[in-house]
Short mmCIF file of N, CA and C in Angstrom, two decimals:
data_model
loop_
_atom_site.label_atom_id
_atom_site.label_comp_id
_atom_site.label_asym_id
_atom_site.label_seq_id
_atom_site.Cartn_x
_atom_site.Cartn_y
_atom_site.Cartn_z
N MET A 1 11.88 60.20 28.91
CA MET A 1 13.53 60.19 28.55
C MET A 1 13.22 58.62 28.44
N LEU A 2 12.23 58.31 30.33
CA LEU A 2 12.11 56.86 29.84
C LEU A 2 10.58 56.28 28.71
N GLY A 3 9.99 57.19 28.36
CA GLY A 3 8.45 57.58 27.34
C GLY A 3 9.48 56.17 26.26
N ASN A 4 10.89 57.75 25.91
CA ASN A 4 11.20 56.57 24.54
C ASN A 4 11.58 55.91 24.36
N LEU A 5 12.19 54.97 25.51
CA LEU A 5 12.68 53.49 25.95
C LEU A 5 11.73 53.02 25.35
N ALA A 6 10.93 53.16 26.35
CA ALA A 6 9.92 52.06 25.92
C ALA A 6 8.94 51.36 25.17
N ILE A 7 9.30 53.02 23.99
CA ILE A 7 8.51 52.34 22.76
C ILE A 7 9.77 52.22 21.36
N GLY A 8 11.01 52.26 21.99
CA GLY A 8 12.51 51.77 21.23
C GLY A 8 12.15 50.48 21.44
N ALA A 9 12.36 50.29 22.66
CA ALA A 9 11.89 47.84 22.81
C ALA A 9 10.69 47.40 22.66
N GLY A 10 10.07 48.88 22.22
CA GLY A 10 7.86 47.95 22.28
C GLY A 10 8.58 47.78 20.86
N ALA A 11 9.12 48.46 20.19
CA ALA A 11 9.57 48.08 18.64
C ALA A 11 10.23 47.40 17.91
N GLY A 12 11.18 46.93 18.46
CA GLY A 12 12.49 45.37 18.15
C GLY A 12 11.29 44.13 18.81
N GLY A 13 9.96 44.60 20.14
CA GLY A 13 9.82 43.51 20.55
C GLY A 13 8.88 42.47 18.96
N GLY A 14 8.38 43.60 18.29
CA GLY A 14 7.11 43.23 16.97
C GLY A 14 8.29 41.69 15.66
N TYR A 15 9.16 42.58 15.78
CA TYR A 15 10.18 42.01 14.97
C TYR A 15 9.96 39.38 16.07
N SER A 16 10.73 40.06 17.26
CA SER A 16 11.13 39.13 17.28
C SER A 16 9.71 37.89 17.08
N THR A 17 8.19 38.67 17.50
CA THR A 17 6.98 37.95 17.79
C THR A 17 6.59 36.94 16.47
N LEU A 18 7.06 39.15 15.04
CA LEU A 18 6.88 38.08 13.75
C LEU A 18 8.06 36.97 13.99
N LEU A 19 8.90 36.50 14.13
CA LEU A 19 9.46 35.19 13.86
C LEU A 19 9.02 35.18 14.25
N ILE A 20 8.85 34.77 15.43
CA ILE A 20 8.19 33.61 16.27
C ILE A 20 7.17 32.91 16.07
N LEU A 21 6.51 34.27 14.88
CA LEU A 21 4.68 33.71 14.61
C LEU A 21 5.05 32.74 12.87
N VAL A 22 6.15 33.62 12.02
CA VAL A 22 6.52 32.41 10.72
C VAL A 22 7.15 31.19 11.03
N VAL A 23 7.94 30.96 12.59
CA VAL A 23 9.05 29.37 12.40
C VAL A 23 7.25 28.89 13.35
N PHE A 24 6.39 28.92 13.35
CA PHE A 24 5.50 28.03 14.20
C PHE A 24 4.77 28.24 13.03
N LEU A 25 4.64 28.20 11.87
CA LEU A 25 3.67 28.28 10.74
C LEU A 25 4.47 26.75 9.81
N GLY A 26 6.32 27.84 9.78
CA GLY A 26 6.52 26.70 9.28
C GLY A 26 6.89 25.12 9.52
N LEU A 27 7.51 25.01 11.41
CA LEU A 27 6.73 23.84 12.17
C LEU A 27 4.79 23.66 11.58
N MET A 28 4.51 23.83 12.05
CA MET A 28 2.99 23.78 11.38
C MET A 28 3.08 22.57 10.29
N TYR A 29 3.80 23.85 8.87
CA TYR A 29 3.38 22.68 7.83
C TYR A 29 4.19 21.80 7.88
N PHE A 30 5.80 21.90 8.57
CA PHE A 30 5.90 20.77 8.70
C PHE A 30 5.63 19.40 9.04
N LEU A 31 5.04 19.66 9.91
CA LEU A 31 4.56 18.28 10.32
C LEU A 31 3.31 18.12 10.95
N MET A 32 2.08 18.85 10.19
CA MET A 32 0.95 18.65 10.53
C MET A 32 0.86 18.55 8.69
N LEU A 33 0.94 19.86 8.00
CA LEU A 33 -0.25 20.33 6.77
C LEU A 33 0.96 19.15 5.74
N ARG A 34 2.27 19.20 5.84
CA ARG A 34 3.22 17.73 5.20
C ARG A 34 3.22 16.69 5.28
N PRO A 35 3.18 15.61 5.57
CA PRO A 35 2.53 14.25 6.21
C PRO A 35 0.90 13.52 5.49
N GLN A 36 0.40 15.49 5.90
CA GLN A 36 -0.98 14.66 5.09
C GLN A 36 -0.88 14.70 3.80
N GLN A 37 -0.48 15.97 3.62
CA GLN A 37 -0.42 14.90 1.75
C GLN A 37 0.43 14.39 0.90
N LYS A 38 0.89 14.15 2.06
CA LYS A 38 1.58 12.35 1.83
C LYS A 38 0.40 11.32 1.19
N GLN A 39 -0.06 11.51 2.38
CA GLN A 39 -0.99 10.40 2.55
C GLN A 39 -2.12 10.61 1.97
N GLN A 40 -2.46 11.37 1.31
CA GLN A 40 -3.34 12.09 0.39
C GLN A 40 -3.01 11.27 -0.56
N LYS A 41 -2.04 11.46 -1.26
CA LYS A 41 -1.12 11.49 -2.71
C LYS A 41 -1.36 9.94 -2.41
N LYS A 42 -1.00 9.02 -1.51
CA LYS A 42 -0.73 7.87 -1.37
C LYS A 42 -2.17 6.90 -1.52
N HIS A 43 -3.26 7.82 -0.32
CA HIS A 43 -4.29 7.05 -0.59
C HIS A 43 -5.20 6.38 -2.59
N LYS A 44 -4.95 7.51 -2.56
CA LYS A 44 -5.01 8.45 -4.11
C LYS A 44 -4.74 7.23 -5.52
N ASP A 45 -3.75 6.91 -4.93
CA ASP A 45 -2.48 6.48 -5.69
C ASP A 45 -3.29 4.81 -5.33
N MET A 46 -3.94 4.69 -4.83
CA MET A 46 -4.11 3.90 -3.87
C MET A 46 -5.43 2.86 -4.85
N MET A 47 -6.24 4.21 -5.06
CA MET A 47 -7.63 4.06 -5.59
C MET A 47 -7.91 4.52 -7.21
N SER A 48 -6.51 4.31 -7.61
CA SER A 48 -6.00 4.27 -9.43
C SER A 48 -5.94 2.76 -9.76
N GLN A 49 -5.46 2.59 -8.76
CA GLN A 49 -5.12 1.55 -8.91
C GLN A 49 -5.69 0.09 -8.34
N LEU A 50 -6.72 0.58 -7.97
CA LEU A 50 -8.34 -0.74 -7.61
C LEU A 50 -8.72 -1.81 -9.07
N LYS A 51 -8.70 -2.33 -9.12
CA LYS A 51 -9.17 -3.27 -9.53
C LYS A 51 -10.13 -4.66 -9.17
N LYS A 52 -11.27 -4.28 -10.09
CA LYS A 52 -11.90 -5.92 -10.31
C LYS A 52 -11.30 -7.04 -9.31
N GLY A 53 -11.68 -8.02 -8.28
CA GLY A 53 -10.86 -8.87 -7.65
C GLY A 53 -10.38 -8.60 -6.72
N ASP A 54 -9.22 -7.44 -6.18
CA ASP A 54 -9.38 -7.42 -5.40
C ASP A 54 -9.90 -7.52 -3.95
N HIS A 55 -8.66 -7.47 -2.94
CA HIS A 55 -9.90 -7.68 -1.64
C HIS A 55 -10.04 -6.26 -0.15
N VAL A 56 -10.62 -5.42 -0.09
CA VAL A 56 -10.74 -3.89 0.37
C VAL A 56 -11.01 -4.06 1.75
N ILE A 57 -11.60 -3.30 2.39
CA ILE A 57 -11.81 -2.87 4.12
C ILE A 57 -12.18 -2.05 4.04
N THR A 58 -13.33 -1.49 4.47
CA THR A 58 -13.86 -0.04 3.85
C THR A 58 -13.87 0.56 4.91
N ILE A 59 -14.66 2.43 5.51
CA ILE A 59 -13.51 3.50 6.08
C ILE A 59 -15.07 2.26 7.73
N SER A 60 -16.00 1.63 6.98
CA SER A 60 -16.01 1.30 7.98
C SER A 60 -15.99 0.19 8.94
N ARG A 61 -15.68 -0.53 8.62
CA ARG A 61 -14.35 -1.74 8.11
C ARG A 61 -15.29 -2.81 7.88
N LEU A 62 -16.04 -2.88 6.23
CA LEU A 62 -15.65 -3.74 6.02
C LEU A 62 -15.54 -4.34 5.13
N HIS A 63 -14.83 -5.58 4.90
CA HIS A 63 -14.68 -6.56 3.77
C HIS A 63 -15.28 -6.71 3.18
N GLY A 64 -14.71 -6.96 1.42
CA GLY A 64 -14.92 -7.46 0.82
C GLY A 64 -13.82 -7.76 -0.13
N VAL A 65 -14.99 -7.94 -1.31
CA VAL A 65 -13.94 -8.25 -2.86
C VAL A 65 -14.95 -7.27 -3.53
N ILE A 66 -13.99 -6.64 -5.01
CA ILE A 66 -14.22 -5.63 -5.41
C ILE A 66 -15.20 -6.22 -6.83
N ASP A 67 -16.24 -6.69 -6.96
CA ASP A 67 -17.30 -6.64 -8.50
C ASP A 67 -16.54 -6.14 -9.63
N GLU A 68 -17.02 -4.74 -9.15
CA GLU A 68 -17.48 -3.67 -10.07
C GLU A 68 -16.62 -2.40 -9.78
N ILE A 69 -16.26 -1.51 -10.40
CA ILE A 69 -15.84 -0.19 -10.31
C ILE A 69 -16.89 0.21 -11.29
N ASN A 70 -17.24 1.25 -10.87
CA ASN A 70 -18.21 2.12 -12.32
C ASN A 70 -17.26 4.02 -11.96
N GLN A 71 -16.44 4.82 -12.28
CA GLN A 71 -16.00 5.51 -12.84
C GLN A 71 -16.28 7.45 -12.63
N ALA A 72 -17.64 6.81 -13.82
CA ALA A 72 -19.01 7.48 -13.81
C ALA A 72 -19.59 7.81 -12.68
N ASP A 73 -20.12 7.01 -11.71
CA ASP A 73 -20.44 8.18 -10.45
C ASP A 73 -19.75 7.64 -9.23
N GLN A 74 -18.52 7.74 -9.81
CA GLN A 74 -17.62 7.11 -8.17
C GLN A 74 -17.96 6.10 -7.66
N THR A 75 -18.81 5.25 -7.75
CA THR A 75 -18.78 3.54 -7.04
C THR A 75 -18.16 2.41 -7.60
N VAL A 76 -18.19 0.95 -6.45
CA VAL A 76 -17.94 0.91 -6.64
C VAL A 76 -18.55 -0.62 -6.59
N THR A 77 -19.12 -1.39 -6.00
CA THR A 77 -19.00 -2.54 -5.67
C THR A 77 -18.81 -3.72 -4.97
N LEU A 78 -19.43 -4.53 -3.67
CA LEU A 78 -18.53 -5.61 -3.38
C LEU A 78 -19.38 -6.11 -3.36
N ASP A 79 -19.02 -7.72 -3.78
CA ASP A 79 -19.31 -8.31 -2.99
C ASP A 79 -18.76 -8.63 -1.37
N CYS A 80 -19.58 -9.19 -0.20
CA CYS A 80 -19.57 -9.69 0.95
C CYS A 80 -19.79 -10.61 1.05
N ASP A 81 -19.84 -12.05 0.62
CA ASP A 81 -20.64 -12.80 1.01
C ASP A 81 -21.45 -13.28 -0.20
N GLY A 82 -21.41 -13.26 -1.18
CA GLY A 82 -22.73 -13.23 -1.74
C GLY A 82 -23.88 -12.51 -1.47
N ILE A 83 -23.18 -11.12 -0.72
CA ILE A 83 -24.38 -10.60 -0.97
C ILE A 83 -23.64 -8.88 -1.66
N TYR A 84 -24.39 -8.42 -2.46
CA TYR A 84 -23.87 -7.39 -3.01
C TYR A 84 -24.06 -5.70 -2.95
N LEU A 85 -22.56 -5.15 -2.44
CA LEU A 85 -23.49 -3.42 -1.38
C LEU A 85 -22.39 -2.08 -3.06
N VAL A 86 -23.24 -1.76 -2.38
CA VAL A 86 -21.98 -0.10 -4.08
C VAL A 86 -22.26 0.65 -3.00
N PHE A 87 -20.67 0.80 -2.47
CA PHE A 87 -19.94 2.05 -1.88
C PHE A 87 -19.34 3.60 -2.80
N ASP A 88 -19.56 4.58 -2.14
CA ASP A 88 -18.63 5.06 -1.87
C ASP A 88 -17.22 4.20 -3.12
N LEU A 89 -16.44 5.08 -3.62
CA LEU A 89 -15.00 4.79 -3.99
C LEU A 89 -14.39 5.69 -2.57
N ARG A 90 -14.75 6.14 -2.53
CA ARG A 90 -14.27 7.91 -1.28
C ARG A 90 -13.95 6.52 0.13
N ALA A 91 -14.84 6.00 0.60
CA ALA A 91 -15.29 5.06 1.38
C ALA A 91 -13.69 3.65 1.40
N ILE A 92 -13.26 3.64 0.39
CA ILE A 92 -12.61 1.91 0.96
C ILE A 92 -11.22 3.00 1.04
N ALA A 93 -10.91 2.07 2.46
CA ALA A 93 -9.81 2.30 3.97
C ALA A 93 -8.57 2.20 2.99
N GLN A 94 -8.75 1.41 2.75
CA GLN A 94 -7.15 -0.34 2.33
C GLN A 94 -7.41 -1.32 1.66
N VAL A 95 -6.41 -0.80 0.61
CA VAL A 95 -6.51 -2.75 -0.14
C VAL A 95 -5.49 -4.36 0.67
N THR A 96 -6.20 -5.21 0.99
CA THR A 96 -5.66 -5.86 1.87
C THR A 96 -5.10 -6.51 1.42
N SER A 97 -5.44 -7.29 0.17
CA SER A 97 -4.61 -8.02 -1.13
C SER A 97 -5.38 -7.21 -2.57
N GLN A 98 -3.76 -7.82 -3.60
CA GLN A 98 -5.09 -7.46 -4.89
C GLN A 98 -5.34 -8.97 -5.17
N ALA A 99 -5.25 -8.73 -6.56
CA ALA A 99 -5.84 -9.81 -7.77
C ALA A 99 -4.48 -10.77 -7.59
N PRO A 100 -5.48 -11.78 -8.46
CA PRO A 100 -3.94 -12.69 -8.97
C PRO A 100 -4.23 -12.44 -10.25
N GLN A 101 -2.54 -12.30 -11.24
CA GLN A 101 -1.86 -11.43 -12.13
C GLN A 101 -2.14 -12.37 -12.60
N ALA A 102 -1.83 -12.86 -14.57
CA ALA A 102 -2.50 -13.30 -14.94
C ALA A 102 -1.27 -14.39 -14.78
N VAL A 103 -2.65 -15.70 -15.73
CA VAL A 103 -1.04 -17.16 -14.40
C VAL A 103 -0.04 -17.08 -14.65
N THR A 104 0.68 -17.44 -14.47
CA THR A 104 1.91 -17.69 -15.56
C THR A 104 1.73 -19.67 -16.35
N ALA A 105 2.12 -20.49 -17.08
CA ALA A 105 2.98 -21.01 -17.79
C ALA A 105 3.35 -21.92 -16.48
N PRO A 106 3.21 -23.33 -16.51
CA PRO A 106 3.87 -23.74 -15.06
C PRO A 106 5.42 -24.11 -15.64
N VAL A 107 6.11 -24.72 -15.54
CA VAL A 107 7.42 -24.73 -15.78
C VAL A 107 8.24 -26.97 -14.70
N SER A 108 7.94 -27.45 -16.44
CA SER A 108 8.32 -28.39 -16.77
C SER A 108 9.61 -28.71 -16.19
N ALA A 109 9.72 -29.79 -15.32
CA ALA A 109 10.82 -30.96 -14.81
C ALA A 109 11.94 -31.00 -15.63
N ASP A 110 11.62 -30.91 -17.42
CA ASP A 110 12.73 -30.69 -17.96
C ASP A 110 13.44 -29.21 -18.11
N THR A 111 13.23 -28.41 -17.68
CA THR A 111 13.80 -27.11 -17.81
C THR A 111 13.89 -26.38 -16.17
N THR A 112 14.88 -26.52 -16.14
CA THR A 112 15.14 -26.09 -14.54
C THR A 112 15.86 -25.99 -14.85
N SER A 113 16.62 -25.00 -12.93
CA SER A 113 17.21 -24.17 -13.16
C SER A 113 19.24 -24.63 -13.27
N ALA A 114 19.79 -23.50 -13.28
CA ALA A 114 21.67 -24.19 -13.57
C ALA A 114 21.89 -25.28 -12.24
N SER A 115 21.04 -26.22 -11.25
CA SER A 115 22.37 -26.06 -10.47
C SER A 115 21.77 -27.51 -11.51
N ALA A 116 21.00 -27.79 -11.96
CA ALA A 116 20.50 -29.06 -13.10
C ALA A 116 22.09 -30.23 -13.10
N ASP A 117 21.97 -29.17 -13.57
CA ASP A 117 23.43 -29.69 -13.71
C ASP A 117 24.35 -30.25 -13.53
N THR A 118 24.60 -30.21 -11.80
CA THR A 118 24.94 -30.83 -10.78
C THR A 118 24.61 -32.08 -10.23
N PRO A 119 24.88 -33.08 -9.47
CA PRO A 119 24.47 -34.41 -9.38
C PRO A 119 23.89 -34.20 -7.97
N ALA A 120 21.98 -34.22 -7.53
CA ALA A 120 22.19 -33.73 -6.61
C ALA A 120 23.05 -34.47 -5.16
N GLU A 121 23.55 -35.14 -4.91
CA GLU A 121 24.02 -35.76 -3.82
C GLU A 121 25.08 -34.23 -3.69
N ASN A 122 26.01 -33.79 -4.83
CA ASN A 122 27.06 -32.79 -4.17
C ASN A 122 26.07 -31.36 -3.76
N THR A 123 24.95 -31.97 -3.73
CA THR A 123 23.87 -29.89 -3.42
C THR A 123 23.64 -29.96 -2.11
N ASP A 124 23.68 -28.80 -1.42
CA ASP A 124 23.08 -28.80 -0.16
C ASP A 124 21.91 -29.59 -0.09
N GLU A 125 20.75 -29.75 -1.01
CA GLU A 125 19.92 -30.74 -1.35
C GLU A 125 19.76 -31.36 -0.53
N ALA A 126 20.87 -32.48 -0.79
CA ALA A 126 20.93 -33.39 -0.77
C ALA A 126 21.36 -34.27 0.88
N ALA A 127 21.49 -32.92 1.94
CA ALA A 127 21.91 -33.38 2.89
C ALA A 127 21.51 -32.00 3.89
N SER A 128 20.31 -32.29 3.37
CA SER A 128 19.27 -31.76 3.78
C SER A 128 18.40 -32.58 4.52
N ASP A 129 17.55 -32.62 5.70
CA ASP A 129 17.08 -33.72 6.42
C ASP A 129 15.73 -34.02 5.32
N GLU A 130 14.56 -33.47 5.08
CA GLU A 130 13.96 -34.14 3.42
C GLU A 130 14.26 -35.18 3.16
N PRO A 131 13.31 -36.15 2.10
CA PRO A 131 14.03 -36.96 1.77
C PRO A 131 14.21 -36.61 -0.06
N ALA A 132 15.72 -37.14 -0.62
CA ALA A 132 15.40 -36.34 -1.79
C ALA A 132 14.69 -37.12 -2.76
N GLU A 133 14.49 -36.49 -4.05
CA GLU A 133 13.66 -36.66 -4.32
C GLU A 133 14.31 -37.44 -6.05
N LYS A 134 13.30 -38.89 -6.64
CA LYS A 134 13.59 -39.57 -6.92
C LYS A 134 13.42 -39.44 -8.02
N THR A 135 14.08 -39.75 -8.83
CA THR A 135 13.89 -39.49 -10.54
C THR A 135 13.65 -41.22 -11.34
N ASP A 136 13.15 -41.02 -12.48
CA ASP A 136 12.69 -42.12 -13.19
C ASP A 136 13.57 -43.78 -12.79
N ASP A 137 14.36 -43.23 -12.76
CA ASP A 137 15.45 -44.40 -13.37
C ASP A 137 15.57 -45.18 -12.06
N GLU A 138 16.00 -44.10 -10.60
CA GLU A 138 15.76 -45.13 -8.81
C GLU A 138 14.61 -45.60 -8.96
N SER A 139 13.28 -45.13 -9.76
CA SER A 139 12.06 -45.14 -9.06
C SER A 139 11.07 -47.47 -9.81
N ALA A 140 11.81 -46.50 -11.01
CA ALA A 140 12.01 -48.01 -11.63
C ALA A 140 12.89 -49.44 -11.05
N LYS A 141 13.48 -49.61 -10.11
CA LYS A 141 14.16 -50.48 -9.57
C LYS A 141 14.08 -50.70 -8.68
#
């Protein structure tokens, strides 16, 4: 009779052990594997956006500027103060600053914002500690 009770208790314990194992594997996925997958996707996106002129840091903490990217060989040439070094694309750890985008034309003084309709004396800029800029009429006096 005691043997039957021990067998019945062991069978119920198997389900709880299996349940604990499944919960443990689920927690391990969400706490360890999923964040790593997100980080890998972010790094892959960063690598696809690399271009000439970007300032980068390699995995060995070498700072340089991208001079050339060879997608066929999966290599990148870095300019490190006049010394050109070739690295594997996977050696790029992070991008510190992007290459400047297309230069836009400077805004001329004739095309100012809507605040140009109001006189400078009525704006907060005139009340600041900095002296107001003189116009052509004032500087001619």
